[in-house]
Tab-separated table of C-alpha atoms in Angstrom:
chain	number	residue	atom	x	y	z
U	153	MET	CA	-30.327	-84.176	15.020
U	154	GLN	CA	-28.070	-82.839	17.756
U	155	ARG	CA	-26.075	-80.881	15.171
U	156	ARG	CA	-29.289	-79.284	13.901
U	157	ARG	CA	-30.330	-78.279	17.421
U	158	PHE	CA	-26.876	-76.856	18.052
U	159	ALA	CA	-27.049	-74.790	14.842
U	160	ILE	CA	-30.463	-73.403	15.760
U	161	VAL	CA	-29.233	-72.465	19.236
U	162	LEU	CA	-26.132	-70.811	17.756
U	163	LEU	CA	-28.162	-68.751	15.264
U	164	SER	CA	-30.524	-67.679	18.018
U	165	PHE	CA	-27.575	-66.579	20.129
U	166	VAL	CA	-26.124	-64.536	17.244
U	167	PHE	CA	-29.526	-62.937	16.625
U	168	LEU	CA	-29.792	-61.908	20.272
U	169	LEU	CA	-26.302	-60.432	20.118
U	170	THR	CA	-27.262	-58.246	17.150
U	171	ILE	CA	-30.270	-56.945	19.081
U	172	PHE	CA	-28.630	-56.204	22.395
U	173	PHE	CA	-25.100	-55.489	21.152
U	174	PRO	CA	-25.322	-53.720	17.777
U	175	SER	CA	-22.266	-53.299	15.574
U	176	SER	CA	-19.844	-50.483	16.371
U	177	SER	CA	-20.619	-48.726	13.059
U	178	SER	CA	-24.361	-48.651	13.742
U	179	ALA	CA	-23.796	-47.393	17.261
U	180	ALA	CA	-21.438	-44.693	16.070
U	181	ALA	CA	-24.034	-43.450	13.607
U	182	THR	CA	-26.206	-42.179	16.436
U	183	ASP	CA	-23.188	-40.345	17.861
U	184	VAL	CA	-22.766	-38.041	14.843
U	185	PRO	CA	-24.481	-34.756	15.755
U	186	ALA	CA	-26.598	-32.831	13.266
U	187	PRO	CA	-24.511	-30.638	10.969
U	188	GLN	CA	-24.419	-26.856	10.944
U	189	ALA	CA	-25.952	-25.337	7.802
U	190	THR	CA	-24.888	-22.158	6.003
U	191	LEU	CA	-26.220	-20.664	2.775
U	192	LEU	CA	-23.865	-19.649	-0.008
U	193	THR	CA	-25.143	-16.875	-2.246
U	194	GLN	CA	-23.733	-15.144	-5.287
U	195	VAL	CA	-24.595	-11.907	-7.036
U	196	GLN	CA	-25.439	-12.620	-10.646
U	197	PRO	CA	-26.206	-9.991	-13.316
U	198	LEU	CA	-29.900	-10.016	-12.328
U	199	GLY	CA	-29.282	-10.124	-8.591
U	200	GLU	CA	-28.359	-12.283	-5.625
U	201	VAL	CA	-29.373	-15.946	-5.552
U	202	VAL	CA	-28.848	-18.791	-3.104
U	203	SER	CA	-26.505	-21.075	-5.028
U	204	ALA	CA	-25.633	-23.699	-2.410
U	205	VAL	CA	-26.091	-24.967	1.119
U	206	VAL	CA	-23.012	-26.057	3.068
U	207	LEU	CA	-23.355	-28.626	5.852
U	208	LYS	CA	-20.511	-28.810	8.368
U	209	TYR	CA	-20.180	-32.167	10.130
U	210	SER	CA	-18.079	-33.082	13.155
U	211	THR	CA	-16.426	-35.897	11.206
U	212	ASN	CA	-15.297	-36.555	7.654
U	213	ILE	CA	-18.011	-37.640	5.219
U	214	ASP	CA	-17.400	-40.142	2.428
U	215	GLY	CA	-18.080	-38.357	-0.845
U	216	ALA	CA	-18.875	-41.632	-2.607
U	217	SER	CA	-21.948	-42.058	-0.400
U	218	LEU	CA	-23.521	-38.829	-1.647
U	219	SER	CA	-25.861	-38.143	-4.550
U	220	THR	CA	-28.283	-35.424	-5.625
U	221	SER	CA	-31.060	-37.388	-3.916
U	222	SER	CA	-29.276	-37.532	-0.549
U	223	PHE	CA	-30.825	-34.278	0.671
U	224	GLN	CA	-33.966	-32.221	0.244
U	225	VAL	CA	-33.613	-28.438	0.382
U	226	GLN	CA	-36.622	-26.178	0.889
U	227	SER	CA	-36.873	-22.404	0.970
U	228	VAL	CA	-39.436	-20.895	3.302
U	229	LEU	CA	-40.928	-17.505	2.417
U	230	ASN	CA	-44.153	-16.161	3.901
U	231	ASP	CA	-44.831	-19.621	5.395
U	232	VAL	CA	-44.682	-21.205	1.940
U	233	TYR	CA	-42.319	-24.191	1.645
U	234	THR	CA	-40.839	-24.670	-1.823
U	235	ASP	CA	-38.296	-27.249	-2.945
U	236	ARG	CA	-35.003	-26.143	-4.454
U	237	THR	CA	-33.460	-28.174	-7.261
U	238	VAL	CA	-30.291	-29.958	-6.140
U	239	THR	CA	-27.733	-30.111	-8.959
U	240	GLY	CA	-24.692	-31.504	-7.155
U	241	VAL	CA	-23.563	-32.867	-3.782
U	242	TYR	CA	-19.939	-33.389	-2.755
U	243	THR	CA	-17.476	-33.088	0.120
U	244	ASN	CA	-14.441	-30.926	0.766
U	245	ASP	CA	-12.456	-29.308	3.567
U	246	THR	CA	-13.245	-25.687	2.686
U	247	GLY	CA	-17.004	-25.394	2.262
U	248	ALA	CA	-16.467	-23.671	-1.084
U	249	ILE	CA	-18.286	-24.376	-4.329
U	250	THR	CA	-16.467	-26.525	-6.951
U	251	ASN	CA	-13.675	-27.558	-4.580
U	252	ARG	CA	-14.355	-31.322	-4.582
U	253	SER	CA	-12.599	-34.077	-2.646
U	254	THR	CA	-13.181	-37.735	-1.805
U	255	HIS	CA	-14.010	-36.895	1.794
U	256	GLY	CA	-14.272	-33.894	4.103
U	257	LYS	CA	-16.199	-32.365	6.985
U	258	PHE	CA	-18.118	-30.089	4.623
U	259	VAL	CA	-20.913	-31.307	2.373
U	260	VAL	CA	-21.732	-28.826	-0.394
U	261	ILE	CA	-25.240	-29.034	-1.853
U	262	GLU	CA	-25.295	-27.044	-5.086
U	263	LEU	CA	-28.650	-25.602	-6.172
U	264	ASP	CA	-30.096	-24.553	-9.509
U	265	THR	CA	-29.774	-20.767	-9.602
U	266	GLN	CA	-32.559	-20.643	-12.199
U	267	ASP	CA	-35.132	-21.866	-9.660
U	268	LYS	CA	-37.975	-19.380	-9.275
U	269	ASN	CA	-37.312	-19.271	-5.534
U	270	ALA	CA	-33.533	-18.870	-5.875
U	271	SER	CA	-33.532	-15.074	-5.481
U	272	THR	CA	-32.898	-13.439	-2.124
U	273	LEU	CA	-34.817	-10.307	-3.157
U	274	THR	CA	-38.432	-9.330	-3.746
U	275	TYR	CA	-39.357	-6.238	-5.744
U	276	ASP	CA	-41.832	-4.010	-3.903
U	277	ALA	CA	-43.828	-2.263	-6.621
U	278	THR	CA	-45.444	0.130	-4.140
U	279	SER	CA	-42.187	1.766	-3.098
U	280	ALA	CA	-40.276	0.727	-6.248
U	281	VAL	CA	-37.411	-0.868	-4.315
U	282	ASN	CA	-35.964	-4.326	-3.905
U	283	ARG	CA	-36.585	-5.828	-0.486
U	284	ILE	CA	-34.166	-8.323	1.048
U	285	ASN	CA	-35.965	-11.535	1.972
U	286	MET	CA	-35.513	-13.049	5.408
U	287	LEU	CA	-33.715	-16.214	4.363
U	288	ASN	CA	-35.043	-19.410	5.904
U	289	TYR	CA	-33.986	-22.773	4.497
U	290	ASN	CA	-34.771	-26.292	5.724
U	291	ILE	CA	-32.483	-29.197	4.847
U	292	SER	CA	-33.387	-32.841	5.450
U	293	GLN	CA	-31.371	-35.989	4.796
U	294	LYS	CA	-33.463	-38.325	2.620
U	295	LYS	CA	-30.989	-41.197	2.197
U	296	ASP	CA	-28.302	-42.878	4.272
U	297	ILE	CA	-24.821	-41.431	3.951
U	298	ALA	CA	-21.513	-42.606	5.402
U	299	THR	CA	-18.518	-41.195	7.176
U	300	SER	CA	-15.025	-41.781	5.836
U	301	LYS	CA	-14.795	-44.649	8.353
U	302	LYS	CA	-17.862	-46.201	6.676
U	303	THR	CA	-20.098	-45.459	9.636
U	304	VAL	CA	-23.653	-45.062	8.380
U	305	ILE	CA	-25.571	-41.870	9.135
U	306	PRO	CA	-29.169	-42.927	8.539
U	307	ALA	CA	-31.767	-40.860	6.735
U	308	SER	CA	-33.878	-38.763	9.068
U	309	ALA	CA	-37.130	-36.841	9.054
U	310	GLN	CA	-35.528	-34.121	11.163
U	311	THR	CA	-34.579	-30.873	9.431
U	312	VAL	CA	-31.595	-28.611	9.807
U	313	LYS	CA	-32.288	-24.890	9.469
U	314	ALA	CA	-29.976	-22.525	7.633
U	315	THR	CA	-30.365	-18.799	8.153
U	316	ASP	CA	-26.753	-17.557	8.030
U	317	LYS	CA	-25.198	-16.825	4.665
U	318	ILE	CA	-21.882	-16.153	3.006
U	319	THR	CA	-21.774	-13.907	-0.064
U	320	PRO	CA	-18.350	-13.753	-1.721
U	321	ILE	CA	-17.195	-10.275	-2.798
U	322	VAL	CA	-20.141	-8.557	-1.080
U	323	ASP	CA	-18.795	-9.644	2.296
U	324	ASP	CA	-15.556	-7.809	1.475
U	325	PHE	CA	-17.327	-4.424	1.411
U	326	GLN	CA	-17.472	-2.343	4.587
U	327	LYS	CA	-20.447	-0.159	5.438
U	328	ASN	CA	-19.761	3.506	6.250
U	329	THR	CA	-21.699	6.751	6.632
U	330	PHE	CA	-20.647	10.067	5.136
U	331	GLU	CA	-21.959	13.389	6.454
U	332	ASN	CA	-21.472	16.628	4.528
U	333	LYS	CA	-21.143	20.127	5.967
U	334	GLU	CA	-24.903	20.645	5.829
U	335	GLY	CA	-25.538	17.528	7.883
U	336	PHE	CA	-26.797	15.324	5.049
U	337	LYS	CA	-25.915	11.691	5.714
U	338	LEU	CA	-25.186	9.183	2.983
U	339	ASN	CA	-24.582	5.481	3.545
U	340	TYR	CA	-21.948	3.917	1.348
U	341	PHE	CA	-19.927	0.730	1.016
U	342	THR	CA	-16.177	0.517	0.488
U	343	PHE	CA	-14.050	-2.216	-1.032
U	344	GLU	CA	-10.317	-2.046	-0.374
U	345	PRO	CA	-7.846	-3.892	-2.607
U	346	LYS	CA	-4.645	-5.493	-1.433
U	347	VAL	CA	-2.259	-2.565	-1.347
U	348	GLU	CA	1.495	-2.274	-1.426
U	349	PRO	CA	3.332	0.477	0.465
U	350	GLY	CA	4.093	3.494	-1.675
U	351	LYS	CA	1.622	2.638	-4.429
U	352	THR	CA	-1.606	4.391	-5.370
U	353	TYR	CA	-4.688	2.808	-6.906
U	354	PRO	CA	-7.666	3.772	-9.069
U	355	LEU	CA	-11.053	4.449	-7.496
U	356	VAL	CA	-14.314	3.291	-9.082
U	357	VAL	CA	-17.530	4.970	-7.910
U	358	PHE	CA	-20.689	2.988	-8.647
U	359	LEU	CA	-24.129	4.632	-8.532
U	360	HIS	CA	-27.134	2.300	-8.336
U	361	GLY	CA	-30.596	2.692	-9.823
U	362	ASN	CA	-33.958	3.554	-8.292
U	363	GLY	CA	-34.733	0.035	-7.092
U	364	GLU	CA	-31.669	-0.162	-4.866
U	365	ARG	CA	-32.489	2.706	-2.521
U	366	GLY	CA	-32.343	1.808	1.154
U	367	ASP	CA	-31.278	2.612	4.679
U	368	GLY	CA	-27.800	1.148	4.420
U	369	ASN	CA	-29.077	-2.401	3.977
U	370	GLY	CA	-26.648	-3.095	1.131
U	371	VAL	CA	-29.262	-3.988	-1.462
U	372	ASN	CA	-27.280	-1.791	-3.867
U	373	LEU	CA	-24.589	-4.493	-3.740
U	374	LEU	CA	-27.064	-7.336	-4.236
U	375	ALA	CA	-29.638	-6.368	-6.873
U	376	ASN	CA	-27.233	-6.537	-9.828
U	377	ALA	CA	-23.598	-7.157	-10.645
U	378	GLY	CA	-22.768	-3.461	-10.399
U	379	ALA	CA	-20.348	-2.649	-7.610
U	380	VAL	CA	-19.288	-6.293	-7.282
U	381	THR	CA	-18.056	-6.376	-10.884
U	382	TRP	CA	-15.217	-4.019	-10.026
U	383	ALA	CA	-14.391	-5.807	-6.769
U	384	SER	CA	-14.412	-9.310	-8.264
U	385	PRO	CA	-11.209	-11.359	-7.967
U	386	GLU	CA	-10.947	-11.478	-11.768
U	387	GLN	CA	-10.967	-7.689	-12.161
U	388	GLN	CA	-8.868	-7.047	-9.067
U	389	ALA	CA	-6.193	-9.391	-10.412
U	390	LYS	CA	-5.954	-7.223	-13.534
U	391	HIS	CA	-6.811	-3.833	-12.077
U	392	PRO	CA	-6.494	-3.596	-8.291
U	393	SER	CA	-8.658	-0.661	-7.292
U	394	PHE	CA	-10.792	0.817	-4.554
U	395	VAL	CA	-14.552	0.729	-5.033
U	396	ILE	CA	-17.187	2.831	-3.286
U	397	ALA	CA	-20.917	2.291	-3.685
U	398	PRO	CA	-23.136	5.001	-2.150
U	399	GLN	CA	-26.726	4.050	-1.321
U	400	SER	CA	-29.463	6.629	-1.724
U	401	PRO	CA	-32.059	6.739	1.044
U	402	ILE	CA	-35.686	5.920	0.279
U	403	ASP	CA	-36.904	9.471	-0.095
U	404	LEU	CA	-39.873	10.003	-2.375
U	405	GLU	CA	-39.408	13.775	-2.155
U	406	HIS	CA	-36.500	13.589	-4.605
U	407	LYS	CA	-37.469	11.910	-7.870
U	408	PHE	CA	-33.969	11.961	-9.339
U	409	ILE	CA	-31.993	10.332	-6.580
U	410	TRP	CA	-28.435	11.059	-7.752
U	411	ALA	CA	-28.921	14.146	-9.911
U	412	ASP	CA	-30.883	16.111	-7.298
U	413	GLU	CA	-29.301	17.918	-4.388
U	414	PRO	CA	-28.082	17.277	-1.780
U	415	ARG	CA	-27.118	13.824	-3.043
U	416	ASN	CA	-25.223	14.912	-6.140
U	417	SER	CA	-22.785	17.184	-4.352
U	418	ALA	CA	-22.606	14.751	-1.409
U	419	VAL	CA	-21.278	12.060	-3.740
U	420	ALA	CA	-18.595	14.429	-5.045
U	421	ASP	CA	-17.627	15.370	-1.489
U	422	LEU	CA	-17.512	11.685	-0.523
U	423	VAL	CA	-15.196	10.943	-3.433
U	424	ARG	CA	-12.851	13.749	-2.440
U	425	GLU	CA	-12.792	12.555	1.159
U	426	THR	CA	-12.100	8.982	0.021
U	427	ALA	CA	-9.202	10.173	-2.140
U	428	LEU	CA	-7.637	11.765	0.938
U	429	LYS	CA	-8.270	8.792	3.210
U	430	TYR	CA	-6.834	6.029	1.013
U	431	PRO	CA	-3.862	5.678	-1.375
U	432	ILE	CA	-5.899	6.762	-4.397
U	433	ASP	CA	-4.418	7.779	-7.742
U	434	THR	CA	-6.333	11.041	-8.149
U	435	ASN	CA	-5.701	10.950	-11.895
U	436	ARG	CA	-7.654	7.703	-12.145
U	437	ILE	CA	-11.011	8.228	-10.447
U	438	TYR	CA	-13.898	6.785	-12.462
U	439	ILE	CA	-17.666	6.888	-12.124
U	440	VAL	CA	-20.156	4.302	-13.381
U	441	GLY	CA	-23.934	4.539	-13.030
U	442	ILE	CA	-27.012	2.638	-14.126
U	443	SER	CA	-30.450	4.158	-14.796
U	444	GLN	CA	-30.885	6.815	-12.075
U	445	GLY	CA	-27.200	6.297	-11.352
U	446	ALA	CA	-26.461	7.161	-14.980
U	447	MET	CA	-28.332	10.449	-14.566
U	448	GLY	CA	-26.106	11.200	-11.607
U	449	THR	CA	-23.050	10.152	-13.586
U	450	TRP	CA	-23.761	12.598	-16.428
U	451	ARG	CA	-24.288	15.424	-13.943
U	452	LEU	CA	-21.290	14.614	-11.738
U	453	LEU	CA	-19.008	14.475	-14.770
U	454	GLU	CA	-20.309	17.843	-15.922
U	455	LYS	CA	-19.916	19.575	-12.552
U	456	ASN	CA	-16.618	17.995	-11.451
U	457	LEU	CA	-14.162	18.091	-14.330
U	458	ASP	CA	-11.304	18.218	-11.832
U	459	LEU	CA	-12.406	15.026	-10.106
U	460	PHE	CA	-13.195	12.272	-12.596
U	461	ALA	CA	-10.969	10.852	-15.317
U	462	ALA	CA	-13.828	9.107	-17.151
U	463	GLY	CA	-17.384	7.897	-16.785
U	464	VAL	CA	-19.754	5.148	-17.913
U	465	PRO	CA	-23.455	6.169	-17.866
U	466	ILE	CA	-25.783	3.258	-18.662
U	467	ALA	CA	-29.454	3.793	-19.583
U	468	GLY	CA	-29.882	7.243	-18.103
U	469	LEU	CA	-31.284	10.715	-18.715
U	470	THR	CA	-28.800	13.432	-19.594
U	471	ASN	CA	-30.837	16.527	-18.703
U	472	TYR	CA	-33.181	15.562	-15.889
U	473	GLU	CA	-34.531	19.063	-15.162
U	474	LYS	CA	-36.425	19.124	-18.452
U	475	ALA	CA	-37.473	15.488	-18.459
U	476	VAL	CA	-40.945	14.543	-19.678
U	477	ASN	CA	-41.766	10.828	-19.744
U	478	MET	CA	-38.091	10.076	-19.094
U	479	TYR	CA	-36.827	12.000	-22.099
U	480	ALA	CA	-35.225	15.431	-22.207
U	481	PRO	CA	-33.618	17.388	-25.043
U	482	VAL	CA	-29.896	17.940	-24.899
U	483	GLU	CA	-28.727	21.054	-23.079
U	484	PRO	CA	-26.034	22.796	-25.213
U	485	THR	CA	-24.131	24.055	-22.162
U	486	HIS	CA	-23.774	20.452	-20.965
U	487	VAL	CA	-22.357	19.438	-24.329
U	488	GLU	CA	-19.763	22.193	-24.231
U	489	VAL	CA	-18.473	20.912	-20.886
U	490	LEU	CA	-18.636	17.187	-21.643
U	491	LYS	CA	-17.148	17.178	-25.136
U	492	ASN	CA	-13.623	16.711	-23.783
U	493	VAL	CA	-14.463	14.073	-21.153
U	494	PRO	CA	-13.816	10.369	-21.853
U	495	ILE	CA	-17.276	8.779	-21.710
U	496	TRP	CA	-18.605	5.398	-22.787
U	497	ALA	CA	-22.412	5.440	-22.804
U	498	PHE	CA	-24.696	2.413	-23.136
U	499	HIS	CA	-28.391	2.120	-23.948
U	500	ALA	CA	-30.811	-0.358	-25.519
U	501	ALA	CA	-32.885	0.617	-28.549
U	502	ASP	CA	-36.019	-0.828	-26.934
U	503	ASP	CA	-35.612	0.768	-23.502
U	504	THR	CA	-39.162	1.835	-22.605
U	505	THR	CA	-38.224	3.093	-19.131
U	506	VAL	CA	-35.638	5.707	-20.119
U	507	SER	CA	-35.762	6.660	-23.784
U	508	PRO	CA	-32.600	5.778	-25.732
U	509	LYS	CA	-32.958	9.175	-27.427
U	510	ASN	CA	-31.329	10.650	-24.309
U	511	SER	CA	-28.037	8.881	-24.980
U	512	GLN	CA	-28.336	8.990	-28.766
U	513	GLU	CA	-28.807	12.753	-28.906
U	514	MET	CA	-26.163	13.543	-26.295
U	515	VAL	CA	-23.566	11.428	-28.098
U	516	ALA	CA	-24.487	12.988	-31.446
U	517	ALA	CA	-24.276	16.500	-29.991
U	518	ILE	CA	-20.854	15.849	-28.458
U	519	LYS	CA	-19.522	14.432	-31.721
U	520	ALA	CA	-20.919	17.438	-33.583
U	521	GLN	CA	-18.714	19.610	-31.347
U	522	ASN	CA	-15.653	17.569	-32.337
U	523	GLY	CA	-15.788	15.570	-29.139
U	524	ASN	CA	-13.793	12.490	-30.067
U	525	LEU	CA	-13.549	10.954	-26.587
U	526	ILE	CA	-17.134	9.710	-26.516
U	527	HIS	CA	-18.023	6.051	-27.106
U	528	PHE	CA	-21.537	4.696	-27.481
U	529	THR	CA	-22.893	1.156	-27.501
U	530	GLU	CA	-26.536	0.710	-28.436
U	531	TYR	CA	-28.030	-2.756	-28.115
U	532	GLU	CA	-30.518	-3.795	-30.775
U	533	ALA	CA	-34.138	-4.329	-29.801
U	534	GLY	CA	-34.837	-7.749	-28.354
U	535	ILE	CA	-31.318	-8.427	-27.108
U	536	ILE	CA	-31.705	-7.280	-23.504
U	537	LYS	CA	-33.799	-9.511	-21.248
U	538	PRO	CA	-36.095	-9.405	-19.338
U	539	THR	CA	-36.574	-5.756	-20.344
U	540	GLY	CA	-34.736	-3.346	-22.603
U	541	HIS	CA	-33.936	-1.081	-19.663
U	542	PHE	CA	-31.489	-3.615	-18.240
U	543	SER	CA	-28.676	-2.712	-20.623
U	544	TRP	CA	-26.274	-2.686	-17.671
U	545	VAL	CA	-26.371	-6.497	-17.664
U	546	PRO	CA	-24.191	-6.881	-20.796
U	547	ALA	CA	-22.516	-3.482	-20.385
U	548	LEU	CA	-20.957	-4.373	-17.038
U	549	GLN	CA	-19.689	-7.643	-18.507
U	550	ASN	CA	-18.044	-5.840	-21.420
U	551	GLN	CA	-14.341	-6.395	-20.794
U	552	ASP	CA	-13.396	-3.984	-23.587
U	553	MET	CA	-15.185	-1.214	-21.704
U	554	ILE	CA	-13.474	-2.183	-18.453
U	555	GLU	CA	-10.026	-2.144	-20.066
U	556	TRP	CA	-10.821	1.195	-21.713
U	557	LEU	CA	-11.943	2.729	-18.424
U	558	PHE	CA	-8.816	1.778	-16.496
U	559	ALA	CA	-6.671	3.158	-19.318
U	560	GLN	CA	-8.124	6.664	-18.874
U	561	LYS	CA	-6.137	9.281	-16.966
U	562	LYS	CA	-6.632	12.974	-16.332
């Protein structure tokens, strides 16, 4: 009987100890401050998406304690809260995607980039431009996780807000403003490769389409994999080069944003200034344009034979002055000038925005004049999604075209 009473007293004493003197691991859990949250985005062929959230803790987190159900991630746009799909959760010491380790101060929460709310942009049909969303993400911990010392960080109803973002490649571009002799100002973005003393490098000029006009907000780097294609680590490893990406202002007075003046000549002047400012190989300056940028590309090639070594116009008009419903007949004087210029044109057969007849007829006319430097890729109807006008999506991923372009010299 006495033994039983002693056991009851002992258990009661232990119970009181657990209440008033909790274990060191439980106590330490309350000492771990909330993490800092940063969004990771990437520019895909159809535009920028939020691909991950990175949480930075003050202590190492045990990767084995994490799962896709550990956290809830919500995007907030116009006061509407929408869940993102979590596809992977892991730790590392860099905060980078795919760099996994057993523990680290960074917790990477990968997200499904196909989510409807993954995009950072909203198309404004009224002004026909892409608007950059004000990014607002809430992250909450739904299950207990542990530090590398096995201290438990309990689930919490509190949320961590993430508004800052990191966008690889895009963050390597620097914003600048060019002003011509007439006082016209043009915002543009410059990517500089790693250079070696005494060497010169190619220059790629990328002209965006109508939806990427702006006031220097950089949406021309975000709305498609245009300028970033040439600045990507993969391409820079093969072909280190400078890249400039001018951004047309939102000016409804000029329908053809890169073919009209003063923008067309301003781009040429900007290219010449860039060639003087940096170690550029002036025999290897290239121009690439999509849609309205392709219109500008055709015209800049025609008017500046001394400047460009080759060009890639994608889904554009060739003779904008005579355009009716985004089609214009070929101008013979243009053909005479362009027949000796290395050009690789792209268009989709079912492009209902800019008629493929523009590219088809220009290419045919150049070949009829014995122009053997012209290449043409036409995509069959139904291949290009979500619309036939977006032929730049596969064109800019065409490595054969990229290799061809960098092989061209004046």
